[in-house]
């Protein structure tokens, strides 16, 4: 006799679990606040607010361990990793190739570190290369002379020699005018060119501006020269990091809840129809568990599983209301629960609750549609404000700064401009850029908060708008406004050639 095959019983246990939504929110808030405070700290220690008596920001004095009353020298800066000056490469090449000559020279000026910065100047090594072509083999020389006419470097070669590499080195080019570069050939040179490369130190640290404020490493992106880690960015980034991640997460939670609320009236209506058809509430919910309710599917399935384990219908719907936790669902479930305990024709209560919920969601949708035009106005006004500020910062401020930097009649540079009885003093472009940037950021916080509160009534929604506005401001300022001349980057001098050439 064959054994009877045993049937497997599959039991789905959906035990109560702690809701981790708030735990995740608090974790995001904790990390965001920590990173936001770190950003604000970095910003404020580099800002004008914390400049010490020695002219250095708090950030520099702290990292380099400077006494706030001691003015550091260039040698001191070289001992601090964030203030170490890296050389810039200055290049000089002829505008046009030299042609058809035997002896030809070019005078040029060599820049150097400002004497007011330091008495100790680092060496400025120079590398010179040339390319000389003649119709027949010819010996030639590539020579550098100092301003006094003394030879400081020479390369001698032959135009047709194998492995001829015209190159010379100078260990240190002192600051001075009228250096001479000369090419001499025994036979007529048909074509010649040269290239000089010199290391130049300006005394300004690589990642700092001329006020020792952090501007960060340069990033070249599609022809744009950007300083994404400039200290000003951390003011906006601080607000963005502090509020936006948690606001974004909480809005996602609320959007999911809203999608559940939108399907809730359909669930109540179908439940009423099954009740009218003669099914008990338990069977009706278990049957509806196979239907499609979008974001509500998981909750309906959970109620079905709980009912299959013998949990009372009243307890199941109350647990459902507690999980969703919105006033709309709690109000409807409270009404249904009371009707279920009282007995009688519960289908009418279900239909009434469904209609009430649907009407509330309809009114919410109408409110969003009517408010959307005001949200557009807020975004447009912010865009116009940002555009005006960018134009002022990029066009107006440099023009004023440039006009005021011209020497006065007494030869004193930077004395300001006379306008009637009023004297317009010199302005620092970075100071005004800072004020503009702070204003744009605070405007983003205000406009964004108002837009979110009008749209949903939630502060988190406002912070989402504010965060996007702050990002827009950061991008506009970094791409358009934060040019080297406006953020305090010293313009590099050049190996300046004299006009024309000469025959030595």
Coordinates of C-alpha atoms in Angstrom, one line a residue:
X1 CA 0.0 0.0 0.0
X2 CA 1.5 3.3 -1.1
X3 CA 2.1 5.9 1.5
X4 CA 0.0 9.0 1.4
X5 CA 2.0 12.0 0.3
X6 CA 2.4 14.6 2.9
X7 CA 1.2 18.1 2.1
X8 CA 3.5 21.0 2.9
X9 CA 1.8 23.8 4.8
X10 CA 3.4 27.2 4.1
X11 CA 2.8 29.8 6.7
X12 CA 3.6 33.4 6.0
X13 CA 4.5 35.2 9.2
X14 CA 4.2 38.9 9.0
X15 CA 5.2 39.8 12.6
X16 CA 5.1 43.4 13.7
X17 CA 8.2 45.3 12.9
X18 CA 9.4 48.6 14.2
X19 CA 8.9 51.4 11.8
X20 CA 12.4 52.6 10.8
X21 CA 11.2 55.7 8.9
X22 CA 11.9 58.1 11.8
X23 CA 15.1 56.3 12.6
X24 CA 16.4 56.8 9.1
X25 CA 15.3 60.5 9.2
X26 CA 17.1 61.1 12.5
X27 CA 20.2 59.4 11.1
X28 CA 20.2 61.5 8.0
X29 CA 19.6 64.6 10.1
X30 CA 22.5 63.8 12.3
X31 CA 25.0 63.2 9.4
X32 CA 23.7 66.3 7.6
X33 CA 23.9 68.6 10.6
X34 CA 27.5 67.4 11.3
X35 CA 28.6 67.9 7.7
X36 CA 26.7 71.2 7.5
X37 CA 28.4 72.5 10.6
X38 CA 31.8 71.4 9.2
X39 CA 31.1 73.4 6.1
X40 CA 30.0 76.5 8.0
X41 CA 33.2 76.2 10.2
X42 CA 35.4 76.0 7.1
X43 CA 33.6 79.0 5.6
X44 CA 33.7 81.2 8.7
X45 CA 37.3 80.5 9.5
X46 CA 38.3 81.7 6.0
X47 CA 35.9 84.7 5.8
X48 CA 36.4 88.3 6.6
X49 CA 34.8 87.8 10.0
X50 CA 37.7 86.0 11.5
X51 CA 40.7 87.9 10.1
X52 CA 43.3 88.2 12.8
X53 CA 45.5 91.2 13.6
X54 CA 48.3 89.7 11.4
X55 CA 46.0 89.8 8.4
X56 CA 45.6 86.0 8.2
X57 CA 42.2 84.2 8.5
X58 CA 41.6 82.0 11.5
X59 CA 41.9 78.9 9.3
X60 CA 45.5 79.8 8.3
X61 CA 46.6 80.7 11.8
X62 CA 45.1 77.5 13.2
X63 CA 46.5 75.1 10.6
X64 CA 49.9 76.8 10.4
X65 CA 50.0 77.5 14.2
X66 CA 50.8 81.2 13.7
X67 CA 50.5 83.7 16.5
X68 CA 47.6 86.0 15.5
X69 CA 49.8 89.0 16.3
X70 CA 52.8 87.8 14.3
X71 CA 52.9 88.6 10.6
X72 CA 54.4 85.5 8.9
X73 CA 57.1 85.8 6.3
X74 CA 57.6 84.0 3.0
X75 CA 59.9 81.6 4.8
X76 CA 57.3 80.9 7.4
X77 CA 54.7 80.2 4.7
X78 CA 57.0 77.8 3.0
X79 CA 57.1 75.7 6.2
X80 CA 53.3 75.4 6.3
X81 CA 51.8 72.8 3.9
X82 CA 48.8 74.9 2.9
X83 CA 50.8 78.0 2.2
X84 CA 53.7 76.6 0.3
X85 CA 54.1 78.5 -3.0
X86 CA 54.3 76.3 -6.1
X87 CA 56.0 77.8 -9.1
X88 CA 54.1 79.1 -12.1
X89 CA 55.6 78.4 -15.6
X90 CA 56.2 81.6 -17.6
X91 CA 56.7 81.0 -21.3
X92 CA 58.1 83.2 -24.1
X93 CA 58.1 82.4 -27.8
X94 CA 58.5 84.6 -30.8
X95 CA 55.3 85.8 -32.4
X96 CA 56.7 84.9 -35.8
X97 CA 59.6 82.6 -36.7
X98 CA 63.0 84.3 -37.4
X99 CA 64.0 84.0 -41.0
X100 CA 67.0 84.8 -43.2
X101 CA 69.6 86.0 -40.8
X102 CA 73.1 85.3 -39.5
X103 CA 72.9 87.0 -36.1
X104 CA 69.7 88.0 -34.5
X105 CA 68.7 88.8 -30.9
X106 CA 65.7 89.6 -28.7
X107 CA 65.7 91.6 -25.5
X108 CA 63.2 90.7 -22.7
X109 CA 62.4 91.4 -19.1
X110 CA 62.4 88.9 -16.3
X111 CA 59.8 89.3 -13.5
X112 CA 60.4 88.3 -9.9
X113 CA 58.9 88.2 -6.5
X114 CA 57.8 91.6 -5.1
X115 CA 60.4 93.0 -2.7
X116 CA 57.7 93.8 -0.2
X117 CA 56.8 90.1 0.2
X118 CA 60.2 88.7 1.2
X119 CA 63.9 89.5 1.2
X120 CA 64.5 85.8 0.6
X121 CA 63.6 84.8 -3.0
X122 CA 63.5 81.3 -4.3
X123 CA 65.6 80.6 -7.4
X124 CA 63.8 80.9 -10.8
X125 CA 65.3 78.2 -13.1
X126 CA 64.9 78.7 -16.8
X127 CA 65.0 76.2 -19.7
X128 CA 65.5 77.4 -23.2
X129 CA 65.1 75.4 -26.4
X130 CA 65.6 76.4 -30.1
X131 CA 65.2 75.0 -33.6
X132 CA 67.5 76.3 -36.3
X133 CA 67.3 75.4 -39.9
X134 CA 69.9 76.2 -42.6
X135 CA 70.3 75.2 -46.3
X136 CA 73.8 73.8 -45.7
X137 CA 75.4 72.4 -42.5
X138 CA 76.3 75.2 -40.2
X139 CA 77.6 75.7 -36.7
X140 CA 75.3 77.9 -34.6
X141 CA 75.0 79.2 -31.0
X142 CA 72.0 79.9 -28.8
X143 CA 73.1 82.4 -26.1
X144 CA 71.6 84.2 -23.1
X145 CA 73.1 87.4 -21.7
X146 CA 72.2 89.2 -18.5
X147 CA 71.2 92.9 -18.3
X148 CA 74.9 93.8 -18.0
X149 CA 75.8 91.9 -21.2
X150 CA 77.5 89.0 -19.5
X151 CA 76.9 85.6 -21.0
X152 CA 75.0 83.3 -18.6
X153 CA 74.3 80.3 -20.8
X154 CA 75.2 79.0 -24.2
X155 CA 74.4 76.1 -26.4
X156 CA 76.6 75.4 -29.5
X157 CA 75.6 72.9 -32.2
X158 CA 75.4 72.1 -35.9
X159 CA 72.2 72.2 -37.9
X160 CA 72.9 68.9 -39.6
X161 CA 74.5 67.0 -36.7
X162 CA 72.8 63.8 -35.6
X163 CA 71.2 64.1 -32.2
X164 CA 71.5 67.9 -32.2
X165 CA 69.3 69.1 -29.4
X166 CA 69.3 72.9 -28.8
X167 CA 68.8 73.3 -25.1
X168 CA 70.3 75.4 -22.3
X169 CA 69.7 75.8 -18.6
X170 CA 70.0 78.6 -16.1
X171 CA 69.8 77.8 -12.4
X172 CA 68.4 81.2 -11.4
X173 CA 67.1 84.1 -13.4
X174 CA 67.3 87.3 -11.3
X175 CA 64.6 89.8 -11.7
X176 CA 65.7 92.4 -14.2
X177 CA 65.2 94.2 -17.5
X178 CA 66.9 93.9 -20.9
X179 CA 68.1 90.3 -20.8
X180 CA 69.3 89.2 -24.3
X181 CA 68.6 86.1 -26.3
X182 CA 70.8 85.7 -29.3
X183 CA 71.1 83.1 -32.1
X184 CA 74.3 83.2 -34.2
X185 CA 75.0 81.1 -37.2
X186 CA 78.0 80.7 -39.6
X187 CA 75.6 80.2 -42.6
X188 CA 72.4 82.1 -43.2
X189 CA 69.5 80.7 -41.2
X190 CA 66.4 80.0 -43.2
X191 CA 64.1 79.5 -40.2
X192 CA 64.5 79.6 -36.5
X193 CA 62.3 79.6 -33.4
X194 CA 62.9 79.4 -29.7
X195 CA 61.0 78.7 -26.4
X196 CA 61.9 79.9 -22.9
X197 CA 60.2 78.4 -19.8
X198 CA 60.9 79.8 -16.4
X199 CA 59.6 78.9 -12.9
X200 CA 58.1 82.0 -11.3
X201 CA 57.2 82.5 -7.6
X202 CA 54.8 85.3 -6.7
X203 CA 54.7 84.6 -3.0
X204 CA 51.0 83.7 -3.0
X205 CA 50.2 80.1 -2.0
X206 CA 48.9 77.9 -4.8
X207 CA 45.4 77.3 -3.2
X208 CA 45.0 80.8 -1.6
X209 CA 44.2 84.2 -2.9
X210 CA 46.2 87.3 -2.1
X211 CA 44.3 87.7 1.2
X212 CA 45.3 84.1 2.3
X213 CA 41.7 83.0 1.9
X214 CA 41.2 79.4 0.6
X215 CA 40.2 79.2 -3.1
X216 CA 41.2 75.6 -3.6
X217 CA 42.8 73.9 -6.6
X218 CA 42.0 74.9 -10.1
X219 CA 39.8 72.6 -12.1
X220 CA 39.6 73.0 -15.9
X221 CA 36.3 71.8 -17.3
X222 CA 35.4 72.3 -20.9
X223 CA 37.6 75.4 -21.3
X224 CA 36.3 76.8 -18.0
X225 CA 38.7 77.5 -15.1
X226 CA 36.8 76.7 -11.9
X227 CA 37.6 76.8 -8.2
X228 CA 34.9 74.5 -6.8
X229 CA 36.3 74.4 -3.3
X230 CA 36.5 78.2 -2.8
X231 CA 35.6 79.0 0.8
X232 CA 32.5 81.0 -0.3
X233 CA 30.9 77.9 -1.7
X234 CA 30.9 76.3 1.7
X235 CA 28.4 79.0 2.9
X236 CA 25.8 77.7 0.4
X237 CA 26.9 74.1 0.7
X238 CA 26.5 74.3 4.5
X239 CA 22.8 75.2 4.2
X240 CA 22.3 72.7 1.4
X241 CA 23.8 69.8 3.3
X242 CA 22.1 70.7 6.6
X243 CA 18.5 70.8 5.3
X244 CA 18.2 69.3 1.8
X245 CA 19.0 65.5 2.3
X246 CA 16.5 65.1 5.2
X247 CA 13.9 67.2 3.4
X248 CA 14.3 65.2 0.3
X249 CA 13.9 61.9 2.3
X250 CA 10.9 63.1 4.2
X251 CA 9.2 64.4 1.1
X252 CA 9.7 61.0 -0.5
X253 CA 8.0 59.4 2.5
X254 CA 5.1 61.9 2.3
X255 CA 4.8 61.3 -1.5
X256 CA 4.5 57.6 -0.9
X257 CA 1.9 58.2 1.8
X258 CA 0.0 60.5 -0.6
X259 CA -0.1 57.8 -3.3
X260 CA -1.5 55.4 -0.7
X261 CA -4.2 58.0 0.2
X262 CA -5.1 58.4 -3.4
X263 CA -5.9 54.6 -3.7
X264 CA -7.6 54.5 -0.3
X265 CA -11.0 55.6 -1.5
X266 CA -11.0 52.9 -4.2
X267 CA -10.2 50.3 -1.6
X268 CA -13.1 51.4 0.6
X269 CA -15.5 51.5 -2.4
X270 CA -14.5 47.9 -3.4
X271 CA -14.8 46.8 0.2
X272 CA -18.4 48.2 0.3
X273 CA -19.3 46.4 -2.9
X274 CA -18.1 43.1 -1.6
X275 CA -20.0 43.6 1.6
X276 CA -23.2 44.4 -0.4
X277 CA -22.5 41.1 -2.3
X278 CA -22.8 39.2 0.9
X279 CA -19.2 38.6 1.8
X280 CA -17.9 39.2 5.3
X281 CA -15.2 41.8 5.9
X282 CA -12.6 39.1 6.4
X283 CA -13.3 37.4 3.1
X284 CA -13.7 40.7 1.3
X285 CA -10.2 42.0 2.4
X286 CA -8.6 38.6 1.5
X287 CA -10.2 38.8 -1.9
X288 CA -9.1 42.4 -2.5
X289 CA -5.5 41.4 -1.6
X290 CA -5.2 40.2 -5.2
X291 CA -6.4 43.4 -6.7
X292 CA -4.2 46.3 -7.9
X293 CA -4.1 49.4 -5.6
X294 CA -0.7 50.7 -6.4
X295 CA 1.2 52.0 -3.3
X296 CA -1.6 50.4 -1.1
X297 CA -1.0 46.9 -2.3
X298 CA 1.5 46.0 0.4
X299 CA -0.8 47.3 3.2
X300 CA -3.9 45.4 1.8
X301 CA -1.8 42.2 1.6
X302 CA -0.6 42.7 5.2
X303 CA -4.3 43.1 6.4
X304 CA -5.2 39.9 4.5
X305 CA -2.4 38.0 6.2
X306 CA -3.4 39.3 9.6
X307 CA -7.0 38.3 9.1
X308 CA -6.0 34.8 8.0
X309 CA -4.4 34.4 11.4
X310 CA -7.6 35.2 13.1
X311 CA -7.0 38.8 14.1
X312 CA -10.2 40.7 14.4
X313 CA -11.2 43.0 11.6
X314 CA -11.5 46.0 13.9
X315 CA -7.9 45.4 15.2
X316 CA -6.6 44.9 11.6
X317 CA -7.9 48.2 10.3
X318 CA -6.8 50.1 13.4
X319 CA -3.3 48.7 12.9
X320 CA -3.5 49.8 9.3
X321 CA -4.5 53.3 10.3
X322 CA -1.6 53.5 12.8
X323 CA 0.9 52.4 10.1
X324 CA -0.2 54.9 7.5
X325 CA -0.6 57.6 10.2
X326 CA -2.3 60.3 8.2
X327 CA -5.4 62.2 9.4
X328 CA -7.4 61.3 6.3
X329 CA -6.9 57.5 6.9
X330 CA -7.3 57.7 10.6
X331 CA -10.5 59.6 10.4
X332 CA -12.1 57.2 7.9
X333 CA -10.9 54.1 9.8
X334 CA -12.2 55.5 13.1
X335 CA -15.6 55.9 11.5
X336 CA -15.5 52.4 10.0
X337 CA -14.3 50.9 13.3
X338 CA -17.1 52.4 15.3
X339 CA -19.7 51.2 12.7
X340 CA -18.2 47.7 12.8
X341 CA -18.5 47.6 16.6
X342 CA -22.1 48.9 16.5
X343 CA -23.1 46.5 13.7
X344 CA -25.7 47.2 11.1
X345 CA -25.3 48.2 7.5
X346 CA -21.6 49.0 7.3
X347 CA -21.6 49.3 3.5
X348 CA -23.1 52.8 3.7
X349 CA -20.4 53.9 6.1
X350 CA -17.7 52.6 3.8
X351 CA -19.2 54.4 0.8
X352 CA -19.5 57.6 2.9
X353 CA -15.9 57.3 4.0
X354 CA -14.7 56.6 0.5
X355 CA -16.6 59.7 -0.9
X356 CA -15.2 61.8 1.9
X357 CA -11.6 60.7 1.3
X358 CA -12.0 61.2 -2.5
X359 CA -13.3 64.7 -2.0
X360 CA -10.5 65.6 0.3
X361 CA -7.9 64.4 -2.2
X362 CA -9.6 66.2 -5.0
X363 CA -9.5 69.5 -3.0
X364 CA -5.8 68.9 -2.3
X365 CA -5.2 68.5 -6.0
X366 CA -7.1 71.6 -6.7
X367 CA -5.0 73.5 -4.2
X368 CA -1.8 72.3 -5.8
X369 CA -3.0 73.3 -9.2
X370 CA -4.0 76.8 -8.1
X371 CA -0.8 77.3 -6.1
X372 CA 1.5 76.1 -9.0
X373 CA 1.3 79.5 -10.7
X374 CA 2.5 81.2 -7.5
X375 CA 5.4 78.8 -7.3
X376 CA 6.3 79.7 -10.9
X377 CA 6.3 83.4 -9.9
X378 CA 8.6 82.7 -7.0
X379 CA 11.1 80.8 -9.1
X380 CA 10.9 83.4 -11.8
X381 CA 11.5 86.3 -9.4
X382 CA 14.5 84.4 -7.9
X383 CA 15.9 83.8 -11.3
X384 CA 15.6 87.5 -12.2
X385 CA 17.2 88.5 -8.9
X386 CA 20.0 86.0 -9.4
X387 CA 20.6 87.3 -13.0
X388 CA 20.8 90.9 -11.9
X389 CA 23.2 90.1 -9.1
X390 CA 25.4 88.1 -11.5
X391 CA 25.5 91.0 -14.0
X392 CA 26.4 93.4 -11.3
X393 CA 29.1 91.2 -9.9
X394 CA 30.6 90.4 -13.3
X395 CA 30.3 93.7 -15.1
X396 CA 29.6 96.6 -12.7
X397 CA 32.0 95.8 -9.8
X398 CA 35.0 95.1 -12.1
X399 CA 34.4 98.3 -13.9
X400 CA 34.3 100.3 -10.7
X401 CA 37.4 98.5 -9.3
X402 CA 39.3 99.1 -12.5
X403 CA 38.5 102.8 -12.7
X404 CA 39.4 103.4 -9.1
X405 CA 42.7 101.5 -9.4
X406 CA 44.1 104.1 -11.8
X407 CA 46.8 106.4 -10.4
X408 CA 45.7 109.8 -9.2
X409 CA 47.2 113.2 -10.2
X410 CA 49.7 112.9 -7.4
X411 CA 50.9 109.6 -8.7
X412 CA 49.4 107.7 -5.8
X413 CA 47.8 104.5 -7.2
X414 CA 44.5 103.5 -5.9
X415 CA 43.5 106.9 -4.5
X416 CA 39.9 106.6 -5.7
X417 CA 37.9 108.7 -8.0
X418 CA 36.6 112.3 -7.5
X419 CA 32.9 112.8 -8.3
X420 CA 32.1 116.5 -7.4
X421 CA 32.7 116.8 -3.7
X422 CA 32.5 113.1 -3.2
X423 CA 35.5 110.7 -3.4
X424 CA 34.8 107.1 -4.4
X425 CA 37.4 105.1 -2.6
X426 CA 38.9 101.9 -4.0
X427 CA 36.8 98.8 -3.6
X428 CA 37.8 95.2 -3.2
X429 CA 35.9 93.1 -5.7
X430 CA 35.9 90.0 -3.6
X431 CA 34.2 91.9 -0.7
X432 CA 31.3 92.8 -2.9
X433 CA 31.1 89.4 -4.5
X434 CA 30.9 88.0 -0.9
X435 CA 28.0 90.3 0.0
X436 CA 26.2 89.4 -3.3
X437 CA 26.7 85.7 -2.8
X438 CA 25.4 85.9 0.8
X439 CA 22.4 87.9 -0.4
X440 CA 21.5 85.4 -3.1
X441 CA 21.8 82.4 -0.7
X442 CA 19.6 84.0 1.9
X443 CA 17.1 84.9 -0.8
X444 CA 17.1 81.3 -1.9
X445 CA 16.3 80.2 1.7
X446 CA 13.4 82.6 2.0
X447 CA 11.9 82.1 -1.5
X448 CA 12.3 78.3 -1.4
X449 CA 10.7 78.1 2.1
X450 CA 7.7 80.1 1.0
X451 CA 7.3 78.1 -2.2
X452 CA 7.3 74.8 -0.3
X453 CA 4.9 76.0 2.4
X454 CA 2.5 77.4 -0.1
X455 CA 2.6 74.1 -2.2
X456 CA 2.3 71.5 0.6
X457 CA 2.3 73.3 3.9
X458 CA 5.5 71.4 4.9
X459 CA 8.8 73.0 5.8
X460 CA 10.6 70.1 4.3
X461 CA 9.1 70.8 0.9
X462 CA 10.3 74.4 1.2
X463 CA 13.8 73.3 2.0
X464 CA 13.8 71.2 -1.2
X465 CA 13.1 74.3 -3.2
X466 CA 15.7 76.3 -1.3
X467 CA 18.3 73.6 -1.9
X468 CA 17.7 73.7 -5.6
X469 CA 17.9 77.5 -5.6
X470 CA 21.1 77.4 -3.7
X471 CA 22.6 74.9 -6.2
X472 CA 21.6 77.2 -9.0
X473 CA 23.3 80.2 -7.3
X474 CA 26.5 78.1 -6.7
X475 CA 26.6 77.1 -10.3
X476 CA 26.1 80.6 -11.7
X477 CA 28.6 82.2 -9.4
X478 CA 31.3 79.5 -10.0
X479 CA 30.8 79.4 -13.8
X480 CA 30.3 83.2 -14.4
X481 CA 31.3 85.3 -11.5
X482 CA 34.3 83.7 -9.7
X483 CA 36.9 84.7 -12.3
X484 CA 40.5 85.0 -11.2
X485 CA 40.6 88.8 -11.1
X486 CA 37.5 89.0 -8.9
X487 CA 38.4 86.4 -6.3
X488 CA 41.9 87.8 -5.5
X489 CA 44.1 85.7 -7.8
X490 CA 47.2 87.7 -8.7
X491 CA 47.6 88.1 -12.5
X492 CA 50.8 86.4 -13.6
X493 CA 53.4 88.6 -15.2
X494 CA 55.3 87.4 -18.3
X495 CA 58.7 87.1 -19.8
X496 CA 58.1 90.3 -21.6
X497 CA 60.0 90.7 -24.9
X498 CA 61.0 94.1 -26.1
X499 CA 59.4 95.4 -29.3
X500 CA 61.3 94.1 -32.3
X501 CA 64.6 92.3 -32.6
X502 CA 68.2 93.5 -32.9
X503 CA 71.4 92.5 -34.6
X504 CA 74.2 91.8 -32.0

